[in-house]
Structure formats: structure tokens, C-alpha cells
Coordinates of C-alpha atoms in Angstrom, one line a residue:
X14 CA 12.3 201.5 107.8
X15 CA 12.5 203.5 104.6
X16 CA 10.8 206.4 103.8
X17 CA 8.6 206.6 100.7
X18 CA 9.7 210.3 100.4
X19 CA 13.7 209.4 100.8
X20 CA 13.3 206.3 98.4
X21 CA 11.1 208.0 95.7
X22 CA 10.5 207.4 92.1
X23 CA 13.3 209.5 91.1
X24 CA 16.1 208.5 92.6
X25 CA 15.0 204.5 91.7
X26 CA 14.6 205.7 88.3
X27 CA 17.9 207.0 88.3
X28 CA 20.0 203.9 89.8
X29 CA 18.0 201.5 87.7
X30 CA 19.3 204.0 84.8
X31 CA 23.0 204.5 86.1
X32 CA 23.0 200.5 86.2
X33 CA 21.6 199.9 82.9
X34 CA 24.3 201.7 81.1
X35 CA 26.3 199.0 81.8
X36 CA 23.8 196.0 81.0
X37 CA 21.9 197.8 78.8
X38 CA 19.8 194.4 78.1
X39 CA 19.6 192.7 81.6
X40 CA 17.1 190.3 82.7
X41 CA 14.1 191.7 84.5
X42 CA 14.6 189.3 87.7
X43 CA 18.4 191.1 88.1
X44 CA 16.8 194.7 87.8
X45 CA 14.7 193.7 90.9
X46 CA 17.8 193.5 92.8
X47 CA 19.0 197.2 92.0
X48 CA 17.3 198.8 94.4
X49 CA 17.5 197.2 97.3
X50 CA 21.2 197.2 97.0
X51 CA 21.6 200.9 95.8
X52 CA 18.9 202.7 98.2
X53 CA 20.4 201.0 101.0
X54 CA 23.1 202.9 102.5
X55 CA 25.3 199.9 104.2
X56 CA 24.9 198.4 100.9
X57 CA 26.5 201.1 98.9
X58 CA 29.3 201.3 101.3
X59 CA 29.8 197.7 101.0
X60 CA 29.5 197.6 97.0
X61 CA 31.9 201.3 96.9
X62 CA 34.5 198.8 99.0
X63 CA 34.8 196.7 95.8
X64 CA 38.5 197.1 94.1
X65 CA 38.0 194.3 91.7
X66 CA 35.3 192.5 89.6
X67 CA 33.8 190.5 92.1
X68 CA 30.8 187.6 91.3
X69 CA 27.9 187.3 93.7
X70 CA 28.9 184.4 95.7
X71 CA 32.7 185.9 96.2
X72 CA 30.9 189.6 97.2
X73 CA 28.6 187.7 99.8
X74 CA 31.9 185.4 101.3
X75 CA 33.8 188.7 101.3
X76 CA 30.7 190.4 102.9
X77 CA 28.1 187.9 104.8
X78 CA 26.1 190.6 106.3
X79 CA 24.8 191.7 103.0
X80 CA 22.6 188.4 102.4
X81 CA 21.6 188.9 105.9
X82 CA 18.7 191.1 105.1
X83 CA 18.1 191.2 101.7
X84 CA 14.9 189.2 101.5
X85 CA 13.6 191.9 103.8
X86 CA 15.0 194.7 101.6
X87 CA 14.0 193.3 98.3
X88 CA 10.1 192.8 99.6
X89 CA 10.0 196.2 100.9
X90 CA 11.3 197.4 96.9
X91 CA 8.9 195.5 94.8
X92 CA 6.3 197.8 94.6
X93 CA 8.9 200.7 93.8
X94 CA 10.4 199.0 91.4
X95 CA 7.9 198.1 89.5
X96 CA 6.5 201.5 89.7
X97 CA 9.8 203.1 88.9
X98 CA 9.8 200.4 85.5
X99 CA 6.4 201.5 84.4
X100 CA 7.4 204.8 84.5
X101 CA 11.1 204.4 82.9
X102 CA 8.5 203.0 80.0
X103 CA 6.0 205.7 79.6
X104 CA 8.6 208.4 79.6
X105 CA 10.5 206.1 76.5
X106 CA 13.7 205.5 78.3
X107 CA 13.5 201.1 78.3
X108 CA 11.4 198.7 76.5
X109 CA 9.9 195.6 78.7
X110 CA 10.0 193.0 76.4
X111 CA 9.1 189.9 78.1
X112 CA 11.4 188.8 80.7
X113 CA 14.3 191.3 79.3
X114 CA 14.1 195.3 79.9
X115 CA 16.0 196.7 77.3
X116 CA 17.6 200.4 77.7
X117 CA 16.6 203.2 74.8
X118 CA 18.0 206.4 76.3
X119 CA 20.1 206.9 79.2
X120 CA 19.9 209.6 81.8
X121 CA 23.6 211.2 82.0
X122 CA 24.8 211.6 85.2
X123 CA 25.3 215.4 86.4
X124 CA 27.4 216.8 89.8
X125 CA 23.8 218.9 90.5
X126 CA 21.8 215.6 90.9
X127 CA 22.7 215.5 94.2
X128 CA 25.0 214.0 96.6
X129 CA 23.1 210.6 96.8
X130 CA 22.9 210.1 93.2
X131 CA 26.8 210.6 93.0
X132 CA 27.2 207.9 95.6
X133 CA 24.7 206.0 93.6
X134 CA 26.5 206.6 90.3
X135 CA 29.9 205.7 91.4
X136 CA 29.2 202.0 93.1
X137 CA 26.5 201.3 89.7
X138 CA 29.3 199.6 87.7
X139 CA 30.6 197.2 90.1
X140 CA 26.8 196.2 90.6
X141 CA 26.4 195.7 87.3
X142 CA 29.5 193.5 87.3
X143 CA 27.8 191.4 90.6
X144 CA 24.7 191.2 88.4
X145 CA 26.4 189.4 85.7
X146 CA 25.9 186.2 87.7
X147 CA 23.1 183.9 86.8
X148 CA 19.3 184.8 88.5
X149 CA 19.9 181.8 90.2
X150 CA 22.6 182.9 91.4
X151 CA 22.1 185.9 92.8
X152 CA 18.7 185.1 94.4
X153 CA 20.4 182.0 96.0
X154 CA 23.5 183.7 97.3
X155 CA 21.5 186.9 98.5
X156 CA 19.0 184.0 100.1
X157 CA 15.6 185.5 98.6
X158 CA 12.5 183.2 98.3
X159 CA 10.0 183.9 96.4

């Protein structure tokens, strides 16, 4: 079970961030699968495993477990993420433009964010490269209905 203080605004704000510098136009159905894969600890250690570019259905082959419980994850992350995109818009930092959230400004990465955004911050690019699969794709393979 999460904790709402543990998985707060913040550090969502700052994975969705870390992962949009990398697909800085990205549909809005992939940026619901950010956090649920980068606030989830087994997840990260899973994703930092990654040596090579890897697609969605090669990362769930290579690791099974991972589709396992996403559905469960992903539910539990819709009202944070949502939140967390609302906000990301107020403050100026993306634009919501129909199905595509589109990056203005970036948050740069710093060493006093803490140690959990660093591990964040290092797997975000291989994400991003597993989120260059189709939305079909990735909510098939990860086994999400909707």
C-alpha cells in the first residue's frame, strides 16, 4: 500500500518531468504509466536493470513480474497523476492539448533533490525508451483494462 505522503505531488511532478525531457510531446495515455512504474520501487530496480533499448513487449518477456501487478498500481495512480498534470499546468511547465501533453520548461535534475529522485532520474530515459511503444501496446503487454 502506498503512502499518500511518500508518493506526493512532488516527487510525481518530478518523474513525469525527468521523463518528459526525453519525449517532450508524449501521448497523454503513456504519461499515465509513469508513475506507477517510477514510484514503485521493484519497478525501478527492474527498469535500472535495462543495459539496452528495450520495447514493452521484450521488457515484460525479460521481466513477467512487472505486468503482474500493474493494473493494480496504475488504479491506485490515477488520481495522483492527474493531480500532479493539473498542477505541472498551472505552474506553466506543460500544455494539455487534447490527447498530447506537451513539455514547456523542464525541472533540472539537482544531487540535493534527494536520494529517490536520483534513482528516479537515472532509470527516466530507459522508460521513456519502453514508452515509445504504441498505447496499445503498452496497456496490452502491461495487461491494464480499462
Amino acid at each position: 500500500m502506498r503512502s499518500d505522503f511518500y508518493d506526493n505531488i512532488g516527487i510525481s511532478a518530478l518523474a513525469i518531468n525527468f521523463v518528459l525531457r526525453h519525449q517532450p510531446n508524449i501521448d497523454i495515455a503513456k504519461v499515465y504509466l509513469i508513475l506507477p512504474f517510477l514510484l514503485h520501487k521493484s519497478s525501478i530496480t527492474l527498469i535500472s536493470k535495462i543495459k539496452t533499448e528495450k520495447s514493452i513487449d521484450e521488457f515484460v518477456a525479460t521481466y513477467p513480474a512487472i505486468a503482474a501487478n500493474f493494473h493494480s498500481h496504475f488504479t491506485s495512480y490515477l488520481a495522483l497523476t492527474t493531480n500532479t498534470l493539473l498542477f505541472l499546468h498551472d505552474i506553466g511547465l506543460i500544455k494539455i492539448n487534447g490527447r498530447k501533453i506537451n513539455q514547456l520548461k523542464t525541472i533540472d535534475y539537482e544531487k540535493k533533490m534527494g536520494k529517490r529522485a536520483n534513482e528516479i532520474f537515472k532509470v527516466s530515459y530507459q522508460l521513456s525508451k519502453i514508452l515509445d511503444s504504441s498505447s496499445d501496446d503498452l496497456y496490452t503487454h502491461l495487461r491494464i483494462w480499462l
